[in-house]
Amino acid sequence: MSAPTGGGVAEYPWERPLGAYPHADAGVEFRVWAPHARAVALRLGDQDLDLEHAGYGVYEAIAPAQAGDDYWFVLDGRPLPDPCSRWQPDGVRGPSRIVDLLGPAPFTPPVTRDLVIYELHIGTFTDEGTFDAAIEHLPGLAELGVTAIEIMPVAEFPGHHGWGYDGVYISAAHSAYGGPHALARLVGAAHEAGLAVILDVVYNHVGASGTPALEAFGPYFTGRYSTPWGRAINYDDADCDPVREWVLQSAVGWVRDAGIDGLRLDAIHAIFDASAEHIVAAVARRVHAVRDDALVIAESGLNDPRVMRDRAVGGWGCDGAWADDFHHSVRTLVTGELDGYYADFGSVAQLAKAWHRPYVYDGNYSRFRRHRYGAPAGDLPPERFVVFDQNHDQVGNRAFGDRLPPPARPLAAFCTLLSPYVPMLFMGEEYGENAPFQFFSDHIDQSIAQATRDGRRAEFASFAQFADEEIPDPQDPATFERSKLTRRRDPELAALYADLVRTRRQMPPGDVDAIEFDEDARWLCVRRGAFELTMNFGSEPRRVPCSGRSVVLATTAGGPALGHGYVELPAMSAAVIA
């Protein structure tokens, strides 16, 4: 693929394509921003070539090279990978490799109201842990009714395996997973199966193993802010424009070159940017300019509807956002857990509110945070929110990575899949996977590896229930191996998931029509068109008022008993009445 033009004339040299792109005529166009270096060269094989200074610390050249060749940028005699590398075949400390992706065949992703998302981690989704190995499982997901897979981060990160949130080269598909061409094959296979592909990207920090190399090039980081995971990226400090372009060109490249249909932006509440246009808004704008049907979905710990509002009314223009409050409302009711941030939840009234809009905290006081939190989002349609009863955070950030307890799974799935929002499943939940999803890493720097171990232990040291138990070592390969799917199925739960997805398709889109609940009796009833969704979160059977005459679906074998004006639901169960 020839170097992209970006859709207009570049005013500044960093606005032209950064990195390495095969040129339309011959050779490869290289461009790098390196204001910290006194001398900058390009190393191809055993030859160093001078680069021309284009101004503002940007160096460029068209050199005699081709796709598949390895290269380094040499800064003051020190060879370093390209910050905009699209392939690191030997990991974060190896050379960069020139990539020529042909671009994807046309594919139209589903509109948001038709999305059923399936989150997966490439390394643990199959025994092989590669992009290619994942392909054989795609038709089964499509048959279930999944319409999009969401892949946890694949930007090149240290070591062989990890969650991917410590990526360094934000445009390079992880070498241990198979690299960029294997990712393109996975995307192509997903499209053939009718599945869109959403990629989780991390633009709030980079892995600590990569910060020294990036700092050798320029001020990629700022001391103005800090994040819980690493140095804050420089989005609004001196010389931030090329850093912003580094991120924006990466976001566009995943969509344009690899065929990705949408991006999930990790933890945007940890992105600090006081610019007139926030970097999240800029990502949404640039991605939509390349493909107006591409999705940009934010993970925001702010409960701020501005993230999804249109630019015309001062919003950031994202297509959707994760809604943790819905998860917390469900989980506390089906498990009784009230530790940590779950202490803010636990009432049926909160879940009733979440069925209207999933921001339970929309300006009201949070005891856990000790301040007001969130803002009302009634102007946004339900399909702008992504909800779940399990995901990588809510499973993997637990001490032992344990999934929802089996008795809680049917009722939680009922709430998630029959909500008016976009449901997301976490890999394996659709058949009752019992393998944990633990926190694992493979850091190549021993100091970072030890800090990761110590931090994980310290995180749970104050919990009495873990006093006599050893928290899994994230650096132990066994922690990673334990997290691989076993694919041992619970046939009844698998059948329920299929029924829930099928029933979801029969329900009208948009807002629910009515919500009733009884806090003391622990029941909730939600009407969606001709369907009444009746739920019992109590430990005893309950009569839940309803007007329907037939049971469409039930979470318990045999189904509940229907009486005149009510349904008798067993404890911790639900049914659809029509």
Coordinates of C-alpha atoms in Angstrom, one line a residue:
M1 CA 0.0 0.0 0.0
S2 CA 1.4 3.4 -0.9
A3 CA 1.9 6.0 1.8
P4 CA -1.5 7.5 2.7
T5 CA -2.0 11.2 2.1
G6 CA -4.2 11.8 5.2
G7 CA -6.9 13.4 3.1
G8 CA -5.4 16.8 2.6
V9 CA -2.2 18.9 2.3
A10 CA 0.0 18.6 5.4
E11 CA 0.8 22.0 6.9
Y12 CA 3.5 20.6 9.2
P13 CA 5.9 17.8 8.4
W14 CA 4.7 15.6 11.3
E15 CA 1.2 15.6 9.6
R16 CA 2.6 13.5 6.7
P17 CA 2.7 9.7 7.3
L18 CA 5.1 8.8 10.1
G19 CA 6.9 5.5 10.0
A20 CA 7.7 3.4 6.9
Y21 CA 5.4 3.0 3.9
P22 CA 6.2 1.5 0.5
H23 CA 6.2 4.3 -2.0
A24 CA 3.9 4.4 -5.0
D25 CA 6.8 4.5 -7.5
A26 CA 9.7 2.7 -5.9
G27 CA 11.4 2.3 -2.6
V28 CA 10.0 3.1 0.8
E29 CA 9.1 6.4 2.4
F30 CA 10.5 6.8 5.9
R31 CA 9.7 9.6 8.3
V32 CA 10.5 10.0 12.0
W33 CA 10.1 12.8 14.6
A34 CA 13.3 12.9 16.6
P35 CA 13.9 16.5 18.0
H36 CA 16.0 15.1 20.9
A37 CA 18.7 13.7 18.6
R38 CA 21.7 15.6 17.2
A39 CA 22.2 13.2 14.3
V40 CA 19.5 10.9 12.8
A41 CA 20.1 8.1 10.2
L42 CA 18.2 5.1 8.8
R43 CA 19.9 1.7 9.1
L44 CA 19.0 -0.8 6.3
G45 CA 21.0 -4.0 6.6
D46 CA 24.6 -2.9 7.3
Q47 CA 24.2 0.5 5.7
D48 CA 23.3 3.8 7.4
L49 CA 21.6 6.4 5.2
D50 CA 21.3 10.0 6.0
L51 CA 17.8 11.5 6.5
E52 CA 16.8 15.0 5.4
H53 CA 15.6 17.4 8.1
A54 CA 12.1 18.5 7.1
G55 CA 11.8 20.9 10.0
Y56 CA 10.3 20.8 13.5
G57 CA 12.5 17.7 14.4
V58 CA 11.1 15.6 11.5
Y59 CA 13.5 13.6 9.3
E60 CA 12.6 11.9 6.1
A61 CA 13.8 10.1 3.0
I62 CA 12.7 7.7 0.2
A63 CA 15.2 4.8 0.5
P64 CA 15.8 1.6 -1.7
A65 CA 13.9 -0.9 0.4
Q66 CA 10.9 -3.1 0.2
A67 CA 8.2 -4.8 2.4
G68 CA 9.8 -7.4 4.6
D69 CA 13.1 -5.5 5.1
D70 CA 14.1 -4.7 8.7
Y71 CA 15.3 -1.2 9.7
W72 CA 16.3 0.9 12.6
F73 CA 16.5 4.6 13.2
V74 CA 19.9 5.5 14.5
L75 CA 19.9 8.4 16.9
D76 CA 23.4 9.7 17.7
G77 CA 24.8 6.3 16.9
R78 CA 22.2 4.4 18.9
P79 CA 19.9 2.1 16.8
L80 CA 16.3 2.1 18.0
P81 CA 13.0 0.8 16.7
D82 CA 10.6 3.1 14.9
P83 CA 8.0 4.6 17.3
C84 CA 5.5 4.2 14.5
S85 CA 6.6 0.7 13.7
R86 CA 3.9 -1.6 12.3
W87 CA 5.8 -4.8 12.9
Q88 CA 8.3 -5.8 15.6
P89 CA 9.1 -9.4 14.6
D90 CA 11.7 -9.8 17.4
G91 CA 9.8 -7.9 20.1
V92 CA 10.1 -4.4 21.6
R93 CA 13.9 -4.4 21.6
G94 CA 14.4 -5.7 18.0
P95 CA 14.3 -4.0 14.6
S96 CA 11.2 -2.7 12.9
R97 CA 10.0 -4.3 9.7
I98 CA 8.5 -2.7 6.7
V99 CA 4.9 -3.8 6.1
D100 CA 2.8 -3.5 2.9
L101 CA -0.8 -4.4 3.8
L102 CA -3.1 -4.7 0.8
G103 CA -6.1 -3.3 2.7
P104 CA -9.3 -5.1 3.5
A105 CA -12.1 -6.1 1.3
P106 CA -15.3 -4.0 1.8
F107 CA -17.3 -5.0 4.8
T108 CA -20.3 -3.2 6.4
P109 CA -20.4 -3.7 10.2
P110 CA -23.7 -3.9 12.0
V111 CA -25.3 -0.8 13.3
T112 CA -25.0 -0.3 17.0
R113 CA -28.5 -1.5 17.9
D114 CA -27.7 -4.9 16.3
L115 CA -24.3 -5.4 18.1
V116 CA -23.7 -8.4 20.3
I117 CA -20.0 -8.1 21.2
Y118 CA -17.7 -10.9 22.3
E119 CA -14.5 -9.9 24.2
L120 CA -11.6 -12.2 23.8
H121 CA -7.9 -12.3 24.6
I122 CA -5.9 -13.8 21.8
G123 CA -3.3 -15.5 24.0
T124 CA -5.8 -17.5 26.1
F125 CA -8.6 -17.9 23.6
T126 CA -6.9 -21.0 22.1
D127 CA -4.1 -23.4 23.1
E128 CA -1.9 -21.9 20.4
G129 CA -2.7 -18.3 21.4
T130 CA -2.4 -16.8 17.9
F131 CA -4.5 -14.8 15.5
D132 CA -4.6 -17.7 13.1
A133 CA -5.7 -20.2 15.7
A134 CA -8.7 -18.1 16.7
I135 CA -10.2 -18.3 13.2
E136 CA -11.7 -21.7 13.5
H137 CA -13.9 -20.6 16.4
L138 CA -15.5 -17.6 14.6
P139 CA -18.3 -19.4 12.8
G140 CA -19.6 -20.8 16.1
L141 CA -19.8 -17.3 17.6
A142 CA -21.7 -16.1 14.6
E143 CA -24.1 -19.0 14.9
L144 CA -24.7 -18.1 18.5
G145 CA -25.7 -14.6 17.4
V146 CA -22.5 -12.7 18.2
T147 CA -22.1 -9.9 15.6
A148 CA -18.7 -8.4 16.6
I149 CA -15.6 -9.7 18.4
E150 CA -13.6 -7.3 20.6
I151 CA -9.9 -8.2 20.8
M152 CA -8.0 -7.2 23.9
P153 CA -4.9 -5.0 23.0
V154 CA -2.4 -6.5 20.5
A155 CA 0.0 -3.5 20.2
E156 CA 3.5 -4.9 20.7
F157 CA 4.2 -5.4 24.4
P158 CA 7.1 -6.8 26.4
G159 CA 7.6 -10.6 26.4
H160 CA 5.5 -13.4 24.9
H161 CA 2.2 -13.1 26.9
G162 CA 0.3 -10.5 28.8
W163 CA -3.0 -8.7 28.9
G164 CA -1.6 -6.2 26.4
Y165 CA -2.3 -3.0 28.3
D166 CA 1.5 -2.3 28.5
G167 CA 2.0 -2.0 24.8
V168 CA 4.9 0.0 23.5
Y169 CA 4.6 0.1 19.7
I170 CA 1.0 1.2 19.4
S171 CA 0.7 0.4 15.6
A172 CA 2.4 -3.0 15.6
A173 CA 0.4 -6.2 15.9
H174 CA 2.0 -8.4 18.6
S175 CA 4.7 -10.7 17.1
A176 CA 3.9 -13.6 19.4
Y177 CA 0.3 -13.6 18.2
G178 CA 1.5 -13.8 14.5
G179 CA 2.1 -10.1 13.6
P180 CA 0.2 -7.8 11.2
H181 CA -0.5 -10.3 8.4
A182 CA -1.9 -12.8 10.7
L183 CA -4.2 -10.1 12.2
A184 CA -5.3 -9.2 8.7
R185 CA -6.2 -12.9 8.1
L186 CA -8.2 -13.0 11.3
V187 CA -10.1 -9.9 10.3
G188 CA -10.8 -11.3 6.9
A189 CA -12.1 -14.5 8.4
A190 CA -14.3 -12.6 10.8
H191 CA -15.8 -10.6 8.0
E192 CA -16.4 -13.8 6.0
A193 CA -18.3 -15.1 9.1
G194 CA -20.3 -11.9 9.2
L195 CA -18.5 -10.6 12.3
A196 CA -17.2 -7.1 12.8
V197 CA -13.8 -6.7 14.6
I198 CA -13.3 -4.1 17.4
L199 CA -9.8 -3.6 18.7
D200 CA -8.9 -2.5 22.2
V201 CA -6.3 0.3 22.0
V202 CA -4.4 2.0 24.9
Y203 CA -3.7 5.7 24.5
N204 CA -3.4 6.7 28.1
H205 CA 0.2 5.3 28.7
V206 CA 2.7 2.9 27.3
G207 CA 4.6 0.0 28.9
A208 CA 7.4 1.1 31.1
S209 CA 9.9 -1.1 29.2
G210 CA 9.4 1.2 26.2
T211 CA 9.6 4.7 27.7
P212 CA 13.4 5.1 27.5
A213 CA 13.4 4.3 23.8
L214 CA 10.6 6.7 23.0
E215 CA 12.1 9.5 25.2
A216 CA 15.3 9.2 23.1
F217 CA 13.2 10.5 20.1
G218 CA 11.3 13.3 21.7
P219 CA 9.0 14.5 24.5
Y220 CA 6.4 11.7 24.3
F221 CA 5.6 12.1 28.0
T222 CA 4.7 15.0 30.3
G223 CA 5.4 15.6 33.9
R224 CA 2.2 17.6 34.3
Y225 CA 0.1 14.5 35.0
S226 CA 0.5 10.9 36.2
T227 CA -1.4 7.7 35.6
P228 CA -1.8 4.6 37.8
W229 CA 0.1 2.6 35.2
G230 CA 2.9 4.7 33.9
R231 CA 4.0 8.2 32.7
A232 CA 1.3 10.3 31.1
I233 CA 1.5 10.8 27.3
N234 CA 2.1 14.4 26.2
Y235 CA -1.1 15.5 24.7
D236 CA -1.1 19.2 25.7
D237 CA 2.4 20.2 26.8
A238 CA 5.2 21.7 24.7
D239 CA 5.8 19.8 21.4
C240 CA 2.7 17.7 21.8
D241 CA 1.5 18.0 18.2
P242 CA 3.7 15.2 16.8
V243 CA 2.8 13.0 19.8
R244 CA -0.9 13.5 19.1
E245 CA -0.3 12.7 15.4
W246 CA 1.6 9.5 16.5
V247 CA -1.6 8.4 18.2
L248 CA -4.0 9.6 15.5
Q249 CA -2.2 8.0 12.7
S250 CA -2.1 4.7 14.7
A251 CA -5.9 4.8 15.2
V252 CA -6.5 5.5 11.5
G253 CA -4.0 2.8 10.4
W254 CA -5.8 0.0 12.3
V255 CA -9.0 0.9 10.5
R256 CA -7.6 1.7 7.1
D257 CA -4.8 -0.9 6.7
A258 CA -5.8 -3.8 8.9
G259 CA -9.6 -3.6 8.3
I260 CA -10.5 -3.1 11.9
D261 CA -14.2 -2.0 12.2
G262 CA -13.9 -0.2 15.5
L263 CA -11.7 0.8 18.3
R264 CA -12.3 0.5 22.1
L265 CA -10.4 3.2 23.8
D266 CA -9.0 2.0 27.1
A267 CA -9.5 4.1 30.3
I268 CA -10.0 7.5 28.7
H269 CA -10.4 9.0 32.2
A270 CA -6.7 8.5 32.5
I271 CA -6.0 10.5 29.4
F272 CA -5.1 14.1 30.3
D273 CA -5.6 16.7 27.7
A274 CA -6.5 20.4 28.1
S275 CA -6.4 21.1 24.4
A276 CA -9.3 22.8 22.6
E277 CA -10.0 19.4 20.9
H278 CA -9.5 16.5 23.4
I279 CA -7.4 13.7 21.9
V280 CA -10.4 11.3 22.2
A281 CA -12.6 13.7 20.2
A282 CA -9.7 13.9 17.6
V283 CA -9.5 10.1 17.4
A284 CA -13.2 9.8 16.8
R285 CA -13.1 12.6 14.1
R286 CA -10.1 11.1 12.3
V287 CA -11.4 7.5 12.4
H288 CA -14.9 8.5 11.1
A289 CA -13.2 10.5 8.3
V290 CA -11.6 7.3 7.1
R291 CA -14.8 5.2 7.6
D292 CA -18.0 6.7 8.7
D293 CA -19.3 3.3 9.7
A294 CA -16.3 2.5 11.9
L295 CA -17.0 2.5 15.7
V296 CA -15.2 4.4 18.4
I297 CA -16.2 3.0 21.9
A298 CA -14.8 4.6 25.0
E299 CA -14.1 3.0 28.4
S300 CA -14.7 6.0 30.7
G301 CA -14.7 6.0 34.4
L302 CA -16.5 9.3 34.4
N303 CA -20.1 8.5 33.6
D304 CA -19.9 11.6 31.3
P305 CA -22.3 11.6 28.4
R306 CA -20.2 14.3 26.7
V307 CA -18.0 11.4 25.5
M308 CA -20.9 10.2 23.2
R309 CA -22.6 13.5 22.4
D310 CA -22.2 14.9 18.9
R311 CA -19.5 17.4 18.2
A312 CA -22.1 19.9 17.2
V313 CA -23.2 20.2 20.8
G314 CA -19.8 20.1 22.3
G315 CA -19.4 16.3 22.6
W316 CA -16.5 14.1 21.7
G317 CA -18.3 12.1 19.0
C318 CA -17.7 8.6 20.3
D319 CA -20.3 6.0 19.1
G320 CA -20.6 4.3 22.5
A321 CA -19.2 3.8 26.0
W322 CA -18.8 1.0 28.5
A323 CA -21.3 1.3 31.4
D324 CA -19.8 -0.2 34.6
D325 CA -22.7 0.8 36.8
F326 CA -25.0 -1.7 35.0
H327 CA -22.5 -4.5 35.8
H328 CA -22.1 -3.4 39.4
S329 CA -25.9 -3.2 39.9
V330 CA -26.3 -6.7 38.5
R331 CA -23.3 -8.3 40.2
T332 CA -24.1 -7.1 43.7
L333 CA -27.7 -8.4 43.4
V334 CA -26.7 -11.9 42.1
T335 CA -23.7 -12.4 44.4
G336 CA -24.2 -10.2 47.5
E337 CA -20.7 -8.8 47.1
L338 CA -20.4 -5.3 48.6
D339 CA -16.6 -4.8 48.9
G340 CA -14.7 -1.9 47.4
Y341 CA -16.6 0.1 44.8
Y342 CA -19.4 -2.5 45.0
A343 CA -20.3 -0.8 48.3
D344 CA -22.1 1.9 46.3
F345 CA -24.5 -0.7 44.9
G346 CA -26.8 -3.6 46.0
S347 CA -30.3 -2.3 45.7
V348 CA -33.0 -3.4 43.3
A349 CA -33.9 0.3 42.8
Q350 CA -30.4 0.9 41.4
L351 CA -30.8 -1.8 38.8
A352 CA -34.3 -0.5 38.0
K353 CA -32.7 2.9 37.3
A354 CA -30.0 1.2 35.2
W355 CA -32.6 -0.3 33.0
H356 CA -33.6 3.2 32.0
R357 CA -30.1 4.5 31.5
P358 CA -27.1 2.5 32.8
Y359 CA -25.4 5.4 34.6
V360 CA -26.7 4.8 38.2
Y361 CA -24.4 7.6 39.3
D362 CA -25.5 10.5 37.1
G363 CA -24.7 13.4 39.4
N364 CA -25.6 11.8 42.8
Y365 CA -23.2 11.3 45.7
S366 CA -21.0 8.2 45.7
R367 CA -19.9 7.1 49.2
F368 CA -17.0 5.1 47.7
R369 CA -15.7 8.1 45.8
R370 CA -16.8 10.6 48.4
H371 CA -18.1 13.1 45.9
R372 CA -20.8 13.5 43.3
Y373 CA -20.2 11.5 40.2
G374 CA -21.5 11.4 36.6
A375 CA -24.1 13.3 34.7
P376 CA -27.6 12.5 33.3
A377 CA -27.5 10.8 29.9
G378 CA -31.2 10.7 29.0
D379 CA -30.6 12.5 25.7
L380 CA -28.6 9.5 24.4
P381 CA -30.3 6.4 23.0
P382 CA -29.8 3.1 24.8
E383 CA -27.7 1.6 22.0
R384 CA -24.9 4.0 22.8
F385 CA -24.0 2.0 26.0
V386 CA -22.1 -1.3 26.2
V387 CA -23.1 -3.5 29.2
F388 CA -21.8 -6.8 30.5
D389 CA -21.9 -9.1 33.5
Q390 CA -18.3 -10.3 33.0
N391 CA -15.3 -8.7 31.3
H392 CA -11.5 -8.9 31.5
D393 CA -11.5 -6.2 34.3
Q394 CA -14.3 -7.6 36.4
V395 CA -12.9 -11.1 36.3
G396 CA -9.2 -10.6 35.9
N397 CA -8.8 -7.9 38.5
R398 CA -10.1 -10.2 41.2
A399 CA -7.4 -11.8 43.3
F400 CA -7.7 -15.2 41.7
G401 CA -9.4 -14.2 38.4
D402 CA -12.5 -16.2 39.3
R403 CA -15.6 -15.8 37.1
L404 CA -19.2 -15.3 38.2
P405 CA -20.3 -18.1 40.6
P406 CA -22.3 -20.7 38.6
P407 CA -25.6 -20.1 40.5
A408 CA -25.4 -16.4 39.5
R409 CA -24.7 -16.8 35.8
P410 CA -28.2 -17.4 34.4
L411 CA -29.8 -14.4 36.0
A412 CA -26.8 -12.1 35.2
A413 CA -26.9 -13.2 31.6
F414 CA -30.7 -12.6 31.4
C415 CA -30.2 -9.0 32.5
T416 CA -27.3 -8.3 30.2
L417 CA -28.6 -9.9 27.0
L418 CA -32.2 -8.7 27.3
S419 CA -31.3 -5.1 28.2
P420 CA -31.9 -2.4 25.7
Y421 CA -28.2 -1.7 25.5
V422 CA -25.4 -3.3 23.5
P423 CA -24.5 -6.5 25.4
M424 CA -20.9 -7.8 25.6
L425 CA -19.9 -11.3 26.6
F426 CA -16.5 -12.3 27.9
M427 CA -14.9 -15.3 26.2
G428 CA -16.2 -18.5 27.6
E429 CA -19.1 -17.2 29.6
E430 CA -21.6 -18.3 26.9
Y431 CA -21.0 -22.0 27.8
G432 CA -20.0 -21.7 31.4
E433 CA -16.2 -21.7 31.2
N434 CA -14.7 -22.2 34.7
A435 CA -11.1 -21.5 33.9
P436 CA -10.1 -18.3 35.6
F437 CA -8.8 -15.3 33.8
Q438 CA -5.9 -14.2 36.0
F439 CA -3.5 -11.3 35.8
F440 CA -0.4 -12.5 33.9
S441 CA 2.7 -10.8 32.4
D442 CA 6.0 -11.7 30.9
H443 CA 8.1 -8.5 31.6
I444 CA 11.6 -8.6 30.1
D445 CA 13.0 -6.1 32.6
Q446 CA 13.5 -7.8 36.0
S447 CA 12.8 -4.6 38.0
I448 CA 9.5 -4.1 36.3
A449 CA 8.7 -7.8 36.7
Q450 CA 9.3 -7.6 40.5
A451 CA 7.4 -4.4 40.8
T452 CA 4.4 -6.1 39.1
R453 CA 4.6 -9.0 41.5
D454 CA 4.9 -6.7 44.6
G455 CA 2.1 -4.5 43.4
R456 CA -0.3 -7.4 42.8
R457 CA 0.4 -8.7 46.3
A458 CA 0.0 -5.3 47.9
E459 CA -3.3 -4.7 46.1
F460 CA -4.9 -7.5 48.1
A461 CA -2.9 -7.5 51.3
S462 CA -5.6 -5.6 53.2
F463 CA -8.3 -8.2 52.4
A464 CA -8.7 -10.6 55.3
Q465 CA -10.1 -13.4 53.0
F466 CA -6.7 -13.6 51.3
A467 CA -4.5 -13.5 54.4
D468 CA -3.7 -17.2 54.2
E469 CA -3.6 -17.6 50.4
E470 CA -0.9 -16.8 48.0
I471 CA -1.9 -14.4 45.2
P472 CA -0.9 -15.9 41.8
D473 CA 2.4 -14.7 40.6
P474 CA 1.7 -12.8 37.3
Q475 CA 5.2 -13.6 36.0
D476 CA 4.8 -17.4 36.6
P477 CA 4.0 -19.0 33.2
A478 CA 1.5 -21.3 35.0
T479 CA -0.7 -18.2 35.8
F480 CA -1.0 -17.6 32.0
E481 CA -1.6 -21.3 31.3
R482 CA -4.3 -21.5 33.9
S483 CA -6.1 -18.7 32.1
K484 CA -6.6 -20.5 28.8
L485 CA -10.1 -21.6 27.9
T486 CA -10.8 -25.3 28.6
R487 CA -13.9 -25.2 26.4
R488 CA -15.6 -27.6 28.8
R489 CA -19.3 -26.8 28.4
D490 CA -22.3 -26.6 30.6
P491 CA -25.0 -27.7 28.1
E492 CA -27.9 -26.1 30.0
L493 CA -26.2 -22.7 30.3
A494 CA -25.0 -22.8 26.7
A495 CA -28.6 -23.5 25.6
L496 CA -29.9 -20.6 27.7
Y497 CA -27.4 -18.2 26.1
A498 CA -28.6 -19.2 22.7
D499 CA -32.2 -18.7 23.7
L500 CA -31.4 -15.3 25.2
V501 CA -29.7 -14.0 22.1
R502 CA -32.5 -15.3 19.9
T503 CA -35.2 -13.7 22.2
R504 CA -33.2 -10.4 22.2
R505 CA -33.7 -10.2 18.4
Q506 CA -37.5 -10.3 18.9
M507 CA -37.6 -7.3 21.2
P508 CA -38.2 -3.8 19.9
P509 CA -35.1 -1.4 20.0
G510 CA -35.0 1.7 22.1
D511 CA -36.2 2.5 25.6
V512 CA -38.0 0.1 27.7
D513 CA -41.7 0.8 28.2
A514 CA -42.2 0.4 31.9
I515 CA -40.2 -0.6 35.0
E516 CA -41.7 -1.8 38.3
F517 CA -39.9 -3.3 41.3
D518 CA -40.3 -4.2 45.0
E519 CA -37.2 -3.5 47.1
D520 CA -38.2 -5.7 50.0
A521 CA -39.4 -8.6 47.9
R522 CA -36.4 -8.3 45.7
W523 CA -38.2 -8.5 42.4
L524 CA -38.0 -6.4 39.2
C525 CA -40.3 -6.3 36.1
V526 CA -39.4 -4.6 32.9
R527 CA -41.7 -4.3 29.9
R528 CA -40.2 -4.2 26.4
G529 CA -43.0 -4.1 23.8
A530 CA -45.1 -7.2 24.2
F531 CA -42.5 -8.8 26.5
E532 CA -42.4 -8.7 30.3
L533 CA -39.0 -9.4 31.8
T534 CA -39.6 -10.7 35.3
M535 CA -36.7 -11.1 37.7
N536 CA -36.4 -12.4 41.3
F537 CA -33.2 -11.5 43.1
G538 CA -34.3 -12.9 46.4
S539 CA -33.4 -16.1 48.2
E540 CA -37.0 -17.3 48.3
P541 CA -39.6 -17.9 45.5
R542 CA -41.6 -14.8 44.7
R543 CA -44.8 -13.9 42.9
V544 CA -44.0 -11.2 40.4
P545 CA -46.9 -9.3 38.9
C546 CA -47.3 -9.7 35.1
S547 CA -50.2 -9.6 32.6
G548 CA -48.8 -12.1 30.0
R549 CA -50.2 -15.6 29.5
S550 CA -47.2 -17.6 28.3
V551 CA -43.6 -18.2 29.3
V552 CA -41.3 -17.4 26.4
L553 CA -38.1 -18.2 28.2
A554 CA -36.9 -19.0 31.7
T555 CA -33.6 -19.3 33.4
T556 CA -34.6 -22.4 35.4
A557 CA -35.4 -25.9 34.0
G558 CA -39.1 -26.6 33.7
G559 CA -40.1 -22.9 33.8
P560 CA -42.0 -21.0 36.4
A561 CA -45.7 -21.3 37.3
L562 CA -48.0 -18.7 35.7
G563 CA -51.0 -17.6 37.8
H564 CA -53.7 -15.0 37.2
G565 CA -51.8 -11.7 37.1
Y566 CA -48.5 -13.1 38.3
V567 CA -45.6 -15.5 37.7
E568 CA -44.1 -17.5 40.5
L569 CA -40.3 -17.3 40.1
P570 CA -37.9 -19.5 42.0
A571 CA -35.1 -17.8 43.9
M572 CA -32.5 -16.1 41.8
S573 CA -34.3 -16.7 38.5
A574 CA -36.0 -14.8 35.7
A575 CA -38.5 -15.4 32.9
V576 CA -39.8 -13.7 29.8
I577 CA -43.6 -13.5 29.8
A578 CA -45.7 -12.6 26.7

